[in-house]
Amino acid sequence: FMTVFVDEISVSHTQSAHTINVRGASVAVDLVQSTMDASYEIVGPIGLKAALESILAKLDLNLTVIDETNAVIDDFETSERLSGDIGASIWSLMVQAALKRNVLLAENGYGNLIMTRGEGKTLNYTLEKRRFGANNNVLTSDMTKNHSHRFHLYKVLSQPNGTDLSQLVFNDDPVENEKITESGGQSSDDSIRRSRVCTIMAEQSSNTEQCQTRSVWQSNVSKTQSFSYRCTHQGFKTPTKELIEPGHIVYVVDDFMSIASDLMISSVELSYSLDAGSVATFECVLPDAFTLQANTPKVEESGNDLEGIFDVAEAEEFN
């Protein structure tokens, strides 16, 4: 199901057991644990995928970058320069570059890097836990709606890089000078009270349009990620032997959580034991959780039901 480096082997022996433990890590672990010197930077003109591949080549790491965004991603322009912090993780520079283009980075079971915006592959499969259902395949489940990380106003600010500043001509107007030296954009979530404001410095130097897009993306991500669904499933694969992986979209019907909706698998945990057999734990979010245009689907528009509101009598019967 996955390819890893073996990092540690330990052996123990007691009167009742002789055990060998093997511990490993993803083949992409070197991106996280290796740190940068001054030579790590991304200088335009270059595309995001090519920039990520150049970092992998510099580290002599034989991994593939797979673009699953299904979108046209703007190249970094000639004036754009992204520099890593000396001593910081190499992965941090890659994430900053991706965020500047409103892309998320993930990995598959083989350690290859995935560029995504949430438009995952839809599986012809249903995660099901119905009341008295004959085809139930969900063992346990829980749902969370948490608005504590949502804000009414999202502001993204940025200062231009050194190349931009060297080409500017300042004047005596402090207002105009501020426009020259600082870019910004903002978006709002009208369902949250106005007293909640989130101001973010862009991960790398960005112009006004990029700051605006970044603020919309942050608002959408915070909104859709306020919902999460977690369940355990007997087995790792679908009946057609397809491995269920992060990024896949599945239809979830859970009477006890009042959910009937397409959801995207955001993380997968696989476990096996002699008693329980193969059990997969899926973390699920809304299918557009990482897109640039997120919205909570309404039942009358899409047939999806995420209300999570129970009838008191039915809840008593469930108990």
PDB file of C-alpha atoms in Angstrom:
ATOM      1  CA  PHE A   1       0.000   0.000   0.000  1.00  0.00           C
ATOM      2  CA  MET A   2       2.960   2.344   0.396  1.00  0.00           C
ATOM      3  CA  THR A   3       6.715   2.708  -0.034  1.00  0.00           C
ATOM      4  CA  VAL A   4       8.810   3.781   2.948  1.00  0.00           C
ATOM      5  CA  PHE A   5      12.350   3.984   4.241  1.00  0.00           C
ATOM      6  CA  VAL A   6      13.068   1.659   7.153  1.00  0.00           C
ATOM      7  CA  ASP A   7      14.532   3.840   9.909  1.00  0.00           C
ATOM      8  CA  GLU A   8      14.618   1.567  12.932  1.00  0.00           C
ATOM      9  CA  ILE A   9      14.575  -2.112  13.811  1.00  0.00           C
ATOM     10  CA  SER A  10      14.271  -3.255  17.411  1.00  0.00           C
ATOM     11  CA  VAL A  11      14.036  -6.729  18.904  1.00  0.00           C
ATOM     12  CA  SER A  12      12.569  -7.803  22.220  1.00  0.00           C
ATOM     13  CA  HIS A  13      12.151 -11.148  23.959  1.00  0.00           C
ATOM     14  CA  THR A  14      10.106 -12.241  26.951  1.00  0.00           C
ATOM     15  CA  GLN A  15       8.997 -15.603  28.286  1.00  0.00           C
ATOM     16  CA  SER A  16       5.866 -15.389  26.130  1.00  0.00           C
ATOM     17  CA  ALA A  17       6.965 -13.471  23.022  1.00  0.00           C
ATOM     18  CA  HIS A  18       9.840 -12.852  20.642  1.00  0.00           C
ATOM     19  CA  THR A  19       9.127  -9.649  18.710  1.00  0.00           C
ATOM     20  CA  ILE A  20      10.800  -7.736  15.900  1.00  0.00           C
ATOM     21  CA  ASN A  21       9.545  -4.144  15.473  1.00  0.00           C
ATOM     22  CA  VAL A  22      10.195  -2.265  12.235  1.00  0.00           C
ATOM     23  CA  ARG A  23       9.610   1.486  12.041  1.00  0.00           C
ATOM     24  CA  GLY A  24       9.749   3.521   8.858  1.00  0.00           C
ATOM     25  CA  ALA A  25       8.868   6.850   7.260  1.00  0.00           C
ATOM     26  CA  SER A  26       7.594   8.109   3.929  1.00  0.00           C
ATOM     27  CA  VAL A  27      10.170   8.400   1.169  1.00  0.00           C
ATOM     28  CA  ALA A  28       9.326  12.119   1.130  1.00  0.00           C
ATOM     29  CA  VAL A  29      10.520  12.515   4.740  1.00  0.00           C
ATOM     30  CA  ASP A  30      13.840  14.023   3.620  1.00  0.00           C
ATOM     31  CA  LEU A  31      11.996  17.094   2.337  1.00  0.00           C
ATOM     32  CA  VAL A  32      10.738  17.743   5.865  1.00  0.00           C
ATOM     33  CA  GLN A  33      13.832  16.817   7.852  1.00  0.00           C
ATOM     34  CA  SER A  34      16.519  18.288   5.552  1.00  0.00           C
ATOM     35  CA  THR A  35      17.179  22.010   6.017  1.00  0.00           C
ATOM     36  CA  MET A  36      18.177  24.784   3.624  1.00  0.00           C
ATOM     37  CA  ASP A  37      21.305  26.808   3.031  1.00  0.00           C
ATOM     38  CA  ALA A  38      21.384  30.116   1.112  1.00  0.00           C
ATOM     39  CA  SER A  39      21.271  28.403  -2.288  1.00  0.00           C
ATOM     40  CA  TYR A  40      17.617  27.384  -2.029  1.00  0.00           C
ATOM     41  CA  GLU A  41      15.407  29.836  -3.896  1.00  0.00           C
ATOM     42  CA  ILE A  42      12.844  29.997  -6.680  1.00  0.00           C
ATOM     43  CA  VAL A  43      13.426  32.663  -9.308  1.00  0.00           C
ATOM     44  CA  GLY A  44      10.984  33.424 -12.122  1.00  0.00           C
ATOM     45  CA  PRO A  45      10.135  32.918 -14.868  1.00  0.00           C
ATOM     46  CA  ILE A  46       9.283  29.332 -13.950  1.00  0.00           C
ATOM     47  CA  GLY A  47       6.156  27.228 -13.437  1.00  0.00           C
ATOM     48  CA  LEU A  48       5.225  25.862 -10.015  1.00  0.00           C
ATOM     49  CA  LYS A  49       5.642  22.221 -11.039  1.00  0.00           C
ATOM     50  CA  ALA A  50       9.052  22.911 -12.587  1.00  0.00           C
ATOM     51  CA  ALA A  51      10.097  24.866  -9.475  1.00  0.00           C
ATOM     52  CA  LEU A  52       9.180  21.962  -7.195  1.00  0.00           C
ATOM     53  CA  GLU A  53      11.007  19.524  -9.486  1.00  0.00           C
ATOM     54  CA  SER A  54      14.137  21.709  -9.371  1.00  0.00           C
ATOM     55  CA  ILE A  55      14.155  21.505  -5.560  1.00  0.00           C
ATOM     56  CA  LEU A  56      13.825  17.711  -5.689  1.00  0.00           C
ATOM     57  CA  ALA A  57      16.722  17.561  -8.169  1.00  0.00           C
ATOM     58  CA  LYS A  58      18.878  19.786  -5.966  1.00  0.00           C
ATOM     59  CA  LEU A  59      18.300  17.403  -3.053  1.00  0.00           C
ATOM     60  CA  ASP A  60      18.940  14.410  -5.368  1.00  0.00           C
ATOM     61  CA  LEU A  61      15.559  12.959  -4.366  1.00  0.00           C
ATOM     62  CA  ASN A  62      14.018  10.739  -7.035  1.00  0.00           C
ATOM     63  CA  LEU A  63      10.320  11.609  -6.620  1.00  0.00           C
ATOM     64  CA  THR A  64       7.677  12.647  -9.135  1.00  0.00           C
ATOM     65  CA  VAL A  65       5.534  15.799  -8.964  1.00  0.00           C
ATOM     66  CA  ILE A  66       1.976  15.025 -10.127  1.00  0.00           C
ATOM     67  CA  ASP A  67      -0.334  17.907 -11.028  1.00  0.00           C
ATOM     68  CA  GLU A  68      -3.949  17.006 -10.157  1.00  0.00           C
ATOM     69  CA  THR A  69      -5.303  20.569 -10.017  1.00  0.00           C
ATOM     70  CA  ASN A  70      -7.036  20.348 -13.422  1.00  0.00           C
ATOM     71  CA  ALA A  71      -6.381  24.085 -13.756  1.00  0.00           C
ATOM     72  CA  VAL A  72      -4.045  26.545 -15.449  1.00  0.00           C
ATOM     73  CA  ILE A  73      -1.571  27.764 -12.815  1.00  0.00           C
ATOM     74  CA  ASP A  74       0.221  31.039 -13.524  1.00  0.00           C
ATOM     75  CA  ASP A  75       4.009  30.849 -13.757  1.00  0.00           C
ATOM     76  CA  PHE A  76       6.186  32.824 -11.378  1.00  0.00           C
ATOM     77  CA  GLU A  77       7.099  36.046 -13.162  1.00  0.00           C
ATOM     78  CA  THR A  78      10.595  37.375 -13.814  1.00  0.00           C
ATOM     79  CA  SER A  79      10.313  39.804 -10.897  1.00  0.00           C
ATOM     80  CA  GLU A  80       9.289  37.083  -8.424  1.00  0.00           C
ATOM     81  CA  ARG A  81      11.904  35.556  -6.126  1.00  0.00           C
ATOM     82  CA  LEU A  82      11.108  33.142  -3.303  1.00  0.00           C
ATOM     83  CA  SER A  83      13.922  32.549  -0.854  1.00  0.00           C
ATOM     84  CA  GLY A  84      14.050  29.974   1.903  1.00  0.00           C
ATOM     85  CA  ASP A  85      15.177  30.701   5.444  1.00  0.00           C
ATOM     86  CA  ILE A  86      18.586  29.226   6.263  1.00  0.00           C
ATOM     87  CA  GLY A  87      18.115  26.296   8.618  1.00  0.00           C
ATOM     88  CA  ALA A  88      14.411  25.933   7.839  1.00  0.00           C
ATOM     89  CA  SER A  89      12.882  22.792   6.366  1.00  0.00           C
ATOM     90  CA  ILE A  90      13.142  22.444   2.594  1.00  0.00           C
ATOM     91  CA  TRP A  91       9.468  21.480   2.647  1.00  0.00           C
ATOM     92  CA  SER A  92       8.589  24.950   4.023  1.00  0.00           C
ATOM     93  CA  LEU A  93       9.845  26.672   0.837  1.00  0.00           C
ATOM     94  CA  MET A  94       7.860  24.244  -1.337  1.00  0.00           C
ATOM     95  CA  VAL A  95       4.695  24.880   0.677  1.00  0.00           C
ATOM     96  CA  GLN A  96       5.172  28.659   0.456  1.00  0.00           C
ATOM     97  CA  ALA A  97       5.535  28.444  -3.311  1.00  0.00           C
ATOM     98  CA  ALA A  98       2.402  26.318  -3.562  1.00  0.00           C
ATOM     99  CA  LEU A  99       0.359  28.608  -1.313  1.00  0.00           C
ATOM    100  CA  LYS A 100       1.332  31.594  -3.439  1.00  0.00           C
ATOM    101  CA  ARG A 101      -0.414  29.848  -6.330  1.00  0.00           C
ATOM    102  CA  ASN A 102      -3.291  28.651  -4.078  1.00  0.00           C
ATOM    103  CA  VAL A 103      -2.260  25.010  -4.383  1.00  0.00           C
ATOM    104  CA  LEU A 104      -1.928  22.383  -1.659  1.00  0.00           C
ATOM    105  CA  LEU A 105       0.832  19.798  -1.605  1.00  0.00           C
ATOM    106  CA  ALA A 106       0.248  16.222  -0.510  1.00  0.00           C
ATOM    107  CA  GLU A 107       1.838  12.835  -1.127  1.00  0.00           C
ATOM    108  CA  ASN A 108       0.574   9.473  -2.273  1.00  0.00           C
ATOM    109  CA  GLY A 109       1.511   6.097  -0.867  1.00  0.00           C
ATOM    110  CA  TYR A 110       4.647   5.989  -3.000  1.00  0.00           C
ATOM    111  CA  GLY A 111       5.913   9.310  -1.642  1.00  0.00           C
ATOM    112  CA  ASN A 112       5.350  11.246  -4.876  1.00  0.00           C
ATOM    113  CA  LEU A 113       4.189  14.844  -4.485  1.00  0.00           C
ATOM    114  CA  ILE A 114       0.621  15.714  -5.449  1.00  0.00           C
ATOM    115  CA  MET A 115      -0.438  19.246  -6.419  1.00  0.00           C
ATOM    116  CA  THR A 116      -4.136  19.589  -5.656  1.00  0.00           C
ATOM    117  CA  ARG A 117      -6.980  22.028  -5.265  1.00  0.00           C
ATOM    118  CA  GLY A 118      -9.488  19.461  -4.101  1.00  0.00           C
ATOM    119  CA  GLU A 119     -10.948  18.295  -7.413  1.00  0.00           C
ATOM    120  CA  GLY A 120     -10.354  14.659  -6.544  1.00  0.00           C
ATOM    121  CA  LYS A 121     -11.358  11.465  -8.298  1.00  0.00           C
ATOM    122  CA  THR A 122     -14.934  10.388  -7.573  1.00  0.00           C
ATOM    123  CA  LEU A 123     -15.227   6.744  -6.533  1.00  0.00           C
ATOM    124  CA  ASN A 124     -18.255   4.661  -7.450  1.00  0.00           C
ATOM    125  CA  TYR A 125     -18.593   3.643  -3.813  1.00  0.00           C
ATOM    126  CA  THR A 126     -20.655   4.612  -0.771  1.00  0.00           C
ATOM    127  CA  LEU A 127     -19.592   4.774   2.855  1.00  0.00           C
ATOM    128  CA  GLU A 128     -22.793   3.663   4.517  1.00  0.00           C
ATOM    129  CA  LYS A 129     -24.174   3.451   8.037  1.00  0.00           C
ATOM    130  CA  ARG A 130     -27.948   3.313   7.868  1.00  0.00           C
ATOM    131  CA  ARG A 131     -30.378   2.472  10.567  1.00  0.00           C
ATOM    132  CA  PHE A 132     -30.930  -1.300  10.225  1.00  0.00           C
ATOM    133  CA  GLY A 133     -28.985  -1.154   6.925  1.00  0.00           C
ATOM    134  CA  ALA A 134     -28.145  -4.482   5.305  1.00  0.00           C
ATOM    135  CA  ASN A 135     -25.130  -3.051   3.396  1.00  0.00           C
ATOM    136  CA  ASN A 136     -23.502  -1.025   6.166  1.00  0.00           C
ATOM    137  CA  ASN A 137     -19.709  -0.814   5.876  1.00  0.00           C
ATOM    138  CA  VAL A 138     -18.975   1.966   8.390  1.00  0.00           C
ATOM    139  CA  LEU A 139     -18.103   0.673  11.852  1.00  0.00           C
ATOM    140  CA  THR A 140     -17.861   3.885  13.887  1.00  0.00           C
ATOM    141  CA  SER A 141     -18.249   7.559  13.025  1.00  0.00           C
ATOM    142  CA  ASP A 142     -18.157  11.061  14.449  1.00  0.00           C
ATOM    143  CA  MET A 143     -18.763  14.531  13.041  1.00  0.00           C
ATOM    144  CA  THR A 144     -17.516  17.969  14.103  1.00  0.00           C
ATOM    145  CA  LYS A 145     -18.659  21.458  13.181  1.00  0.00           C
ATOM    146  CA  ASN A 146     -16.216  24.018  14.554  1.00  0.00           C
ATOM    147  CA  HIS A 147     -16.449  27.718  13.690  1.00  0.00           C
ATOM    148  CA  SER A 148     -13.770  28.861  16.147  1.00  0.00           C
ATOM    149  CA  HIS A 149     -11.200  29.309  13.349  1.00  0.00           C
ATOM    150  CA  ARG A 150     -13.503  31.288  11.040  1.00  0.00           C
ATOM    151  CA  PHE A 151     -13.436  35.084  10.703  1.00  0.00           C
ATOM    152  CA  HIS A 152     -15.622  37.739   9.134  1.00  0.00           C
ATOM    153  CA  LEU A 153     -12.775  39.550   7.392  1.00  0.00           C
ATOM    154  CA  TYR A 154      -9.595  38.060   5.938  1.00  0.00           C
ATOM    155  CA  LYS A 155      -6.813  40.507   5.049  1.00  0.00           C
ATOM    156  CA  VAL A 156      -3.650  39.416   3.242  1.00  0.00           C
ATOM    157  CA  LEU A 157      -0.742  41.867   3.142  1.00  0.00           C
ATOM    158  CA  SER A 158       2.605  41.680   1.377  1.00  0.00           C
ATOM    159  CA  GLN A 159       5.694  43.738   0.729  1.00  0.00           C
ATOM    160  CA  PRO A 160       7.434  43.555  -2.659  1.00  0.00           C
ATOM    161  CA  ASN A 161      10.761  41.761  -2.979  1.00  0.00           C
ATOM    162  CA  GLY A 162      14.086  43.544  -3.231  1.00  0.00           C
ATOM    163  CA  THR A 163      14.075  43.485  -7.034  1.00  0.00           C
ATOM    164  CA  ASP A 164      10.773  45.369  -7.119  1.00  0.00           C
ATOM    165  CA  LEU A 165      11.917  47.974  -4.576  1.00  0.00           C
ATOM    166  CA  SER A 166      15.104  48.746  -6.506  1.00  0.00           C
ATOM    167  CA  GLN A 167      12.998  49.799  -9.495  1.00  0.00           C
ATOM    168  CA  LEU A 168      10.623  52.100  -7.592  1.00  0.00           C
ATOM    169  CA  VAL A 169      10.703  55.883  -7.445  1.00  0.00           C
ATOM    170  CA  PHE A 170       9.403  57.306  -4.182  1.00  0.00           C
ATOM    171  CA  ASN A 171       7.782  60.737  -3.789  1.00  0.00           C
ATOM    172  CA  ASP A 172       6.734  63.015  -0.960  1.00  0.00           C
ATOM    173  CA  ASP A 173       3.239  61.550  -0.611  1.00  0.00           C
ATOM    174  CA  PRO A 174       3.241  59.007   2.277  1.00  0.00           C
ATOM    175  CA  VAL A 175      -0.071  57.525   1.088  1.00  0.00           C
ATOM    176  CA  GLU A 176       1.298  56.846  -2.394  1.00  0.00           C
ATOM    177  CA  ASN A 177       4.535  55.473  -0.942  1.00  0.00           C
ATOM    178  CA  GLU A 178       2.540  53.011   1.183  1.00  0.00           C
ATOM    179  CA  LYS A 179       0.700  51.817  -1.941  1.00  0.00           C
ATOM    180  CA  ILE A 180       4.059  51.276  -3.641  1.00  0.00           C
ATOM    181  CA  THR A 181       5.712  49.352  -0.813  1.00  0.00           C
ATOM    182  CA  GLU A 182       2.767  47.264   0.387  1.00  0.00           C
ATOM    183  CA  SER A 183       0.172  45.210  -1.460  1.00  0.00           C
ATOM    184  CA  GLY A 184      -2.993  43.776   0.017  1.00  0.00           C
ATOM    185  CA  GLY A 185      -6.322  42.108  -0.604  1.00  0.00           C
ATOM    186  CA  GLN A 186      -9.309  41.093   1.500  1.00  0.00           C
ATOM    187  CA  SER A 187     -12.468  38.984   1.478  1.00  0.00           C
ATOM    188  CA  SER A 188     -15.331  38.476   3.905  1.00  0.00           C
ATOM    189  CA  ASP A 189     -17.476  35.696   5.370  1.00  0.00           C
ATOM    190  CA  ASP A 190     -20.805  37.331   6.146  1.00  0.00           C
ATOM    191  CA  SER A 191     -22.012  34.442   8.314  1.00  0.00           C
ATOM    192  CA  ILE A 192     -19.415  35.322  10.980  1.00  0.00           C
ATOM    193  CA  ARG A 193     -19.718  38.325  13.311  1.00  0.00           C
ATOM    194  CA  ARG A 194     -17.922  41.464  12.156  1.00  0.00           C
ATOM    195  CA  SER A 195     -15.697  41.674  15.240  1.00  0.00           C
ATOM    196  CA  ARG A 196     -13.602  38.715  14.029  1.00  0.00           C
ATOM    197  CA  VAL A 197     -10.750  39.823  11.736  1.00  0.00           C
ATOM    198  CA  CYS A 198      -7.799  37.752  10.502  1.00  0.00           C
ATOM    199  CA  THR A 199      -4.774  39.547   9.021  1.00  0.00           C
ATOM    200  CA  ILE A 200      -2.138  37.430   7.280  1.00  0.00           C
ATOM    201  CA  MET A 201       1.253  38.296   5.834  1.00  0.00           C
ATOM    202  CA  ALA A 202       1.661  36.537   2.490  1.00  0.00           C
ATOM    203  CA  GLU A 203       4.155  33.681   2.657  1.00  0.00           C
ATOM    204  CA  GLN A 204       6.203  35.334  -0.094  1.00  0.00           C
ATOM    205  CA  SER A 205       6.145  38.696  -1.852  1.00  0.00           C
ATOM    206  CA  SER A 206       2.829  39.083  -3.717  1.00  0.00           C
ATOM    207  CA  ASN A 207       1.076  41.747  -5.766  1.00  0.00           C
ATOM    208  CA  THR A 208      -2.426  43.054  -5.032  1.00  0.00           C
ATOM    209  CA  GLU A 209      -4.174  40.526  -7.279  1.00  0.00           C
ATOM    210  CA  GLN A 210      -2.299  37.625  -5.675  1.00  0.00           C
ATOM    211  CA  CYS A 211      -3.136  38.909  -2.188  1.00  0.00           C
ATOM    212  CA  GLN A 212      -6.795  39.161  -3.150  1.00  0.00           C
ATOM    213  CA  THR A 213      -6.872  35.583  -4.450  1.00  0.00           C
ATOM    214  CA  ARG A 214      -5.017  34.384  -1.347  1.00  0.00           C
ATOM    215  CA  SER A 215      -7.604  36.050   0.930  1.00  0.00           C
ATOM    216  CA  VAL A 216     -10.511  34.415  -0.940  1.00  0.00           C
ATOM    217  CA  TRP A 217      -8.784  31.047  -0.756  1.00  0.00           C
ATOM    218  CA  GLN A 218      -8.167  31.435   3.001  1.00  0.00           C
ATOM    219  CA  SER A 219     -11.795  32.383   3.610  1.00  0.00           C
ATOM    220  CA  ASN A 220     -13.045  29.382   1.649  1.00  0.00           C
ATOM    221  CA  VAL A 221     -10.663  26.935   3.313  1.00  0.00           C
ATOM    222  CA  SER A 222     -11.586  28.149   6.796  1.00  0.00           C
ATOM    223  CA  LYS A 223     -15.281  27.901   5.979  1.00  0.00           C
ATOM    224  CA  THR A 224     -15.305  24.434   4.503  1.00  0.00           C
ATOM    225  CA  GLN A 225     -12.809  22.969   6.950  1.00  0.00           C
ATOM    226  CA  SER A 226     -15.073  23.940   9.845  1.00  0.00           C
ATOM    227  CA  PHE A 227     -16.838  20.663   8.991  1.00  0.00           C
ATOM    228  CA  SER A 228     -15.196  17.270   9.407  1.00  0.00           C
ATOM    229  CA  TYR A 229     -16.404  13.681   9.389  1.00  0.00           C
ATOM    230  CA  ARG A 230     -14.392  10.712  10.642  1.00  0.00           C
ATOM    231  CA  CYS A 231     -15.252   7.042  10.284  1.00  0.00           C
ATOM    232  CA  THR A 232     -13.742   3.576  10.461  1.00  0.00           C
ATOM    233  CA  HIS A 233     -14.310   1.155   7.601  1.00  0.00           C
ATOM    234  CA  GLN A 234     -13.836  -2.601   7.407  1.00  0.00           C
ATOM    235  CA  GLY A 235     -11.170  -3.166   4.769  1.00  0.00           C
ATOM    236  CA  PHE A 236      -8.792  -0.923   2.824  1.00  0.00           C
ATOM    237  CA  LYS A 237     -10.344  -1.232  -0.645  1.00  0.00           C
ATOM    238  CA  THR A 238     -13.644  -0.992  -2.479  1.00  0.00           C
ATOM    239  CA  PRO A 239     -15.356  -4.200  -3.708  1.00  0.00           C
ATOM    240  CA  THR A 240     -13.659  -3.563  -7.081  1.00  0.00           C
ATOM    241  CA  LYS A 241     -10.247  -3.734  -5.315  1.00  0.00           C
ATOM    242  CA  GLU A 242      -9.532   0.001  -5.608  1.00  0.00           C
ATOM    243  CA  LEU A 243      -7.502   1.424  -2.735  1.00  0.00           C
ATOM    244  CA  ILE A 244      -9.258   4.382  -1.056  1.00  0.00           C
ATOM    245  CA  GLU A 245      -6.745   7.236  -0.827  1.00  0.00           C
ATOM    246  CA  PRO A 246      -6.597  10.913   0.162  1.00  0.00           C
ATOM    247  CA  GLY A 247      -8.167  13.127  -2.511  1.00  0.00           C
ATOM    248  CA  HIS A 248     -10.840  10.604  -3.472  1.00  0.00           C
ATOM    249  CA  ILE A 249     -14.464  11.748  -3.288  1.00  0.00           C
ATOM    250  CA  VAL A 250     -17.009   9.263  -1.934  1.00  0.00           C
ATOM    251  CA  TYR A 251     -20.699   9.447  -1.163  1.00  0.00           C
ATOM    252  CA  VAL A 252     -21.389   9.168   2.573  1.00  0.00           C
ATOM    253  CA  VAL A 253     -24.737   8.134   4.033  1.00  0.00           C
ATOM    254  CA  ASP A 254     -24.756   8.156   7.835  1.00  0.00           C
ATOM    255  CA  ASP A 255     -28.180   8.272   9.495  1.00  0.00           C
ATOM    256  CA  PHE A 256     -26.667   8.726  12.941  1.00  0.00           C
ATOM    257  CA  MET A 257     -24.726  11.843  11.851  1.00  0.00           C
ATOM    258  CA  SER A 258     -27.551  13.075   9.591  1.00  0.00           C
ATOM    259  CA  ILE A 259     -25.214  13.118   6.588  1.00  0.00           C
ATOM    260  CA  ALA A 260     -26.002  12.223   2.990  1.00  0.00           C
ATOM    261  CA  SER A 261     -23.363  13.964   0.894  1.00  0.00           C
ATOM    262  CA  ASP A 262     -20.299  13.732  -1.315  1.00  0.00           C
ATOM    263  CA  LEU A 263     -17.209  14.160   0.881  1.00  0.00           C
ATOM    264  CA  MET A 264     -13.501  14.212   0.097  1.00  0.00           C
ATOM    265  CA  ILE A 265     -11.081  11.892   1.887  1.00  0.00           C
ATOM    266  CA  SER A 266      -8.440  14.158   3.446  1.00  0.00           C
ATOM    267  CA  SER A 267      -6.432  11.501   5.309  1.00  0.00           C
ATOM    268  CA  VAL A 268      -6.303   7.718   5.602  1.00  0.00           C
ATOM    269  CA  GLU A 269      -4.990   5.556   8.416  1.00  0.00           C
ATOM    270  CA  LEU A 270      -4.611   1.823   7.773  1.00  0.00           C
ATOM    271  CA  SER A 271      -4.359  -0.730  10.591  1.00  0.00           C
ATOM    272  CA  TYR A 272      -4.382  -4.497  10.840  1.00  0.00           C
ATOM    273  CA  SER A 273      -4.746  -6.809  13.835  1.00  0.00           C
ATOM    274  CA  LEU A 274      -5.589 -10.456  14.364  1.00  0.00           C
ATOM    275  CA  ASP A 275      -8.798  -9.515  16.170  1.00  0.00           C
ATOM    276  CA  ALA A 276     -10.157  -6.660  14.011  1.00  0.00           C
ATOM    277  CA  GLY A 277      -8.619  -7.518  10.660  1.00  0.00           C
ATOM    278  CA  SER A 278      -8.084  -4.699   8.118  1.00  0.00           C
ATOM    279  CA  VAL A 279      -9.559  -1.414   9.345  1.00  0.00           C
ATOM    280  CA  ALA A 280      -9.225   1.941   7.574  1.00  0.00           C
ATOM    281  CA  THR A 281      -9.896   5.262   9.292  1.00  0.00           C
ATOM    282  CA  PHE A 282     -11.004   8.060   6.967  1.00  0.00           C
ATOM    283  CA  GLU A 283     -10.979  11.771   7.723  1.00  0.00           C
ATOM    284  CA  CYS A 284     -13.415  13.552   5.389  1.00  0.00           C
ATOM    285  CA  VAL A 285     -14.036  17.199   4.507  1.00  0.00           C
ATOM    286  CA  LEU A 286     -16.290  18.984   2.048  1.00  0.00           C
ATOM    287  CA  PRO A 287     -15.313  18.135  -1.539  1.00  0.00           C
ATOM    288  CA  ASP A 288     -14.350  21.732  -2.367  1.00  0.00           C
ATOM    289  CA  ALA A 289     -12.372  22.285   0.827  1.00  0.00           C
ATOM    290  CA  PHE A 290      -9.215  23.396  -1.014  1.00  0.00           C
ATOM    291  CA  THR A 291     -10.637  25.013  -4.137  1.00  0.00           C
ATOM    292  CA  LEU A 292     -10.710  28.706  -4.977  1.00  0.00           C
ATOM    293  CA  GLN A 293     -14.495  28.707  -5.076  1.00  0.00           C
ATOM    294  CA  ALA A 294     -15.937  26.895  -2.084  1.00  0.00           C
ATOM    295  CA  ASN A 295     -19.534  26.727  -0.987  1.00  0.00           C
ATOM    296  CA  THR A 296     -21.590  24.630   1.369  1.00  0.00           C
ATOM    297  CA  PRO A 297     -24.102  22.783  -0.827  1.00  0.00           C
ATOM    298  CA  LYS A 298     -27.782  23.232  -0.070  1.00  0.00           C
ATOM    299  CA  VAL A 299     -30.072  20.214  -0.011  1.00  0.00           C
ATOM    300  CA  GLU A 300     -32.509  21.677  -2.510  1.00  0.00           C
ATOM    301  CA  GLU A 301     -29.660  22.463  -4.935  1.00  0.00           C
ATOM    302  CA  SER A 302     -27.492  19.354  -4.789  1.00  0.00           C
ATOM    303  CA  GLY A 303     -29.315  16.701  -2.789  1.00  0.00           C
ATOM    304  CA  ASN A 304     -26.531  16.819  -0.206  1.00  0.00           C
ATOM    305  CA  ASP A 305     -27.509  16.890   3.450  1.00  0.00           C
ATOM    306  CA  LEU A 306     -24.997  18.216   5.983  1.00  0.00           C
ATOM    307  CA  GLU A 307     -27.407  19.735   8.463  1.00  0.00           C
ATOM    308  CA  GLY A 308     -26.726  17.353  11.318  1.00  0.00           C
ATOM    309  CA  ILE A 309     -30.068  18.221  12.963  1.00  0.00           C
ATOM    310  CA  PHE A 310     -31.935  15.381  14.624  1.00  0.00           C
ATOM    311  CA  ASP A 311     -35.564  14.882  15.408  1.00  0.00           C
ATOM    312  CA  VAL A 312     -35.804  14.333  19.169  1.00  0.00           C
ATOM    313  CA  ALA A 313     -38.066  11.268  18.868  1.00  0.00           C
ATOM    314  CA  GLU A 314     -35.815   9.678  16.274  1.00  0.00           C
ATOM    315  CA  ALA A 315     -32.736  10.415  18.387  1.00  0.00           C
ATOM    316  CA  GLU A 316     -34.322   8.603  21.312  1.00  0.00           C
ATOM    317  CA  GLU A 317     -35.068   5.619  19.073  1.00  0.00           C
ATOM    318  CA  PHE A 318     -31.457   5.602  17.847  1.00  0.00           C
ATOM    319  CA  ASN A 319     -30.250   5.454  21.444  1.00  0.00           C
TER     320      ASN A 319
END
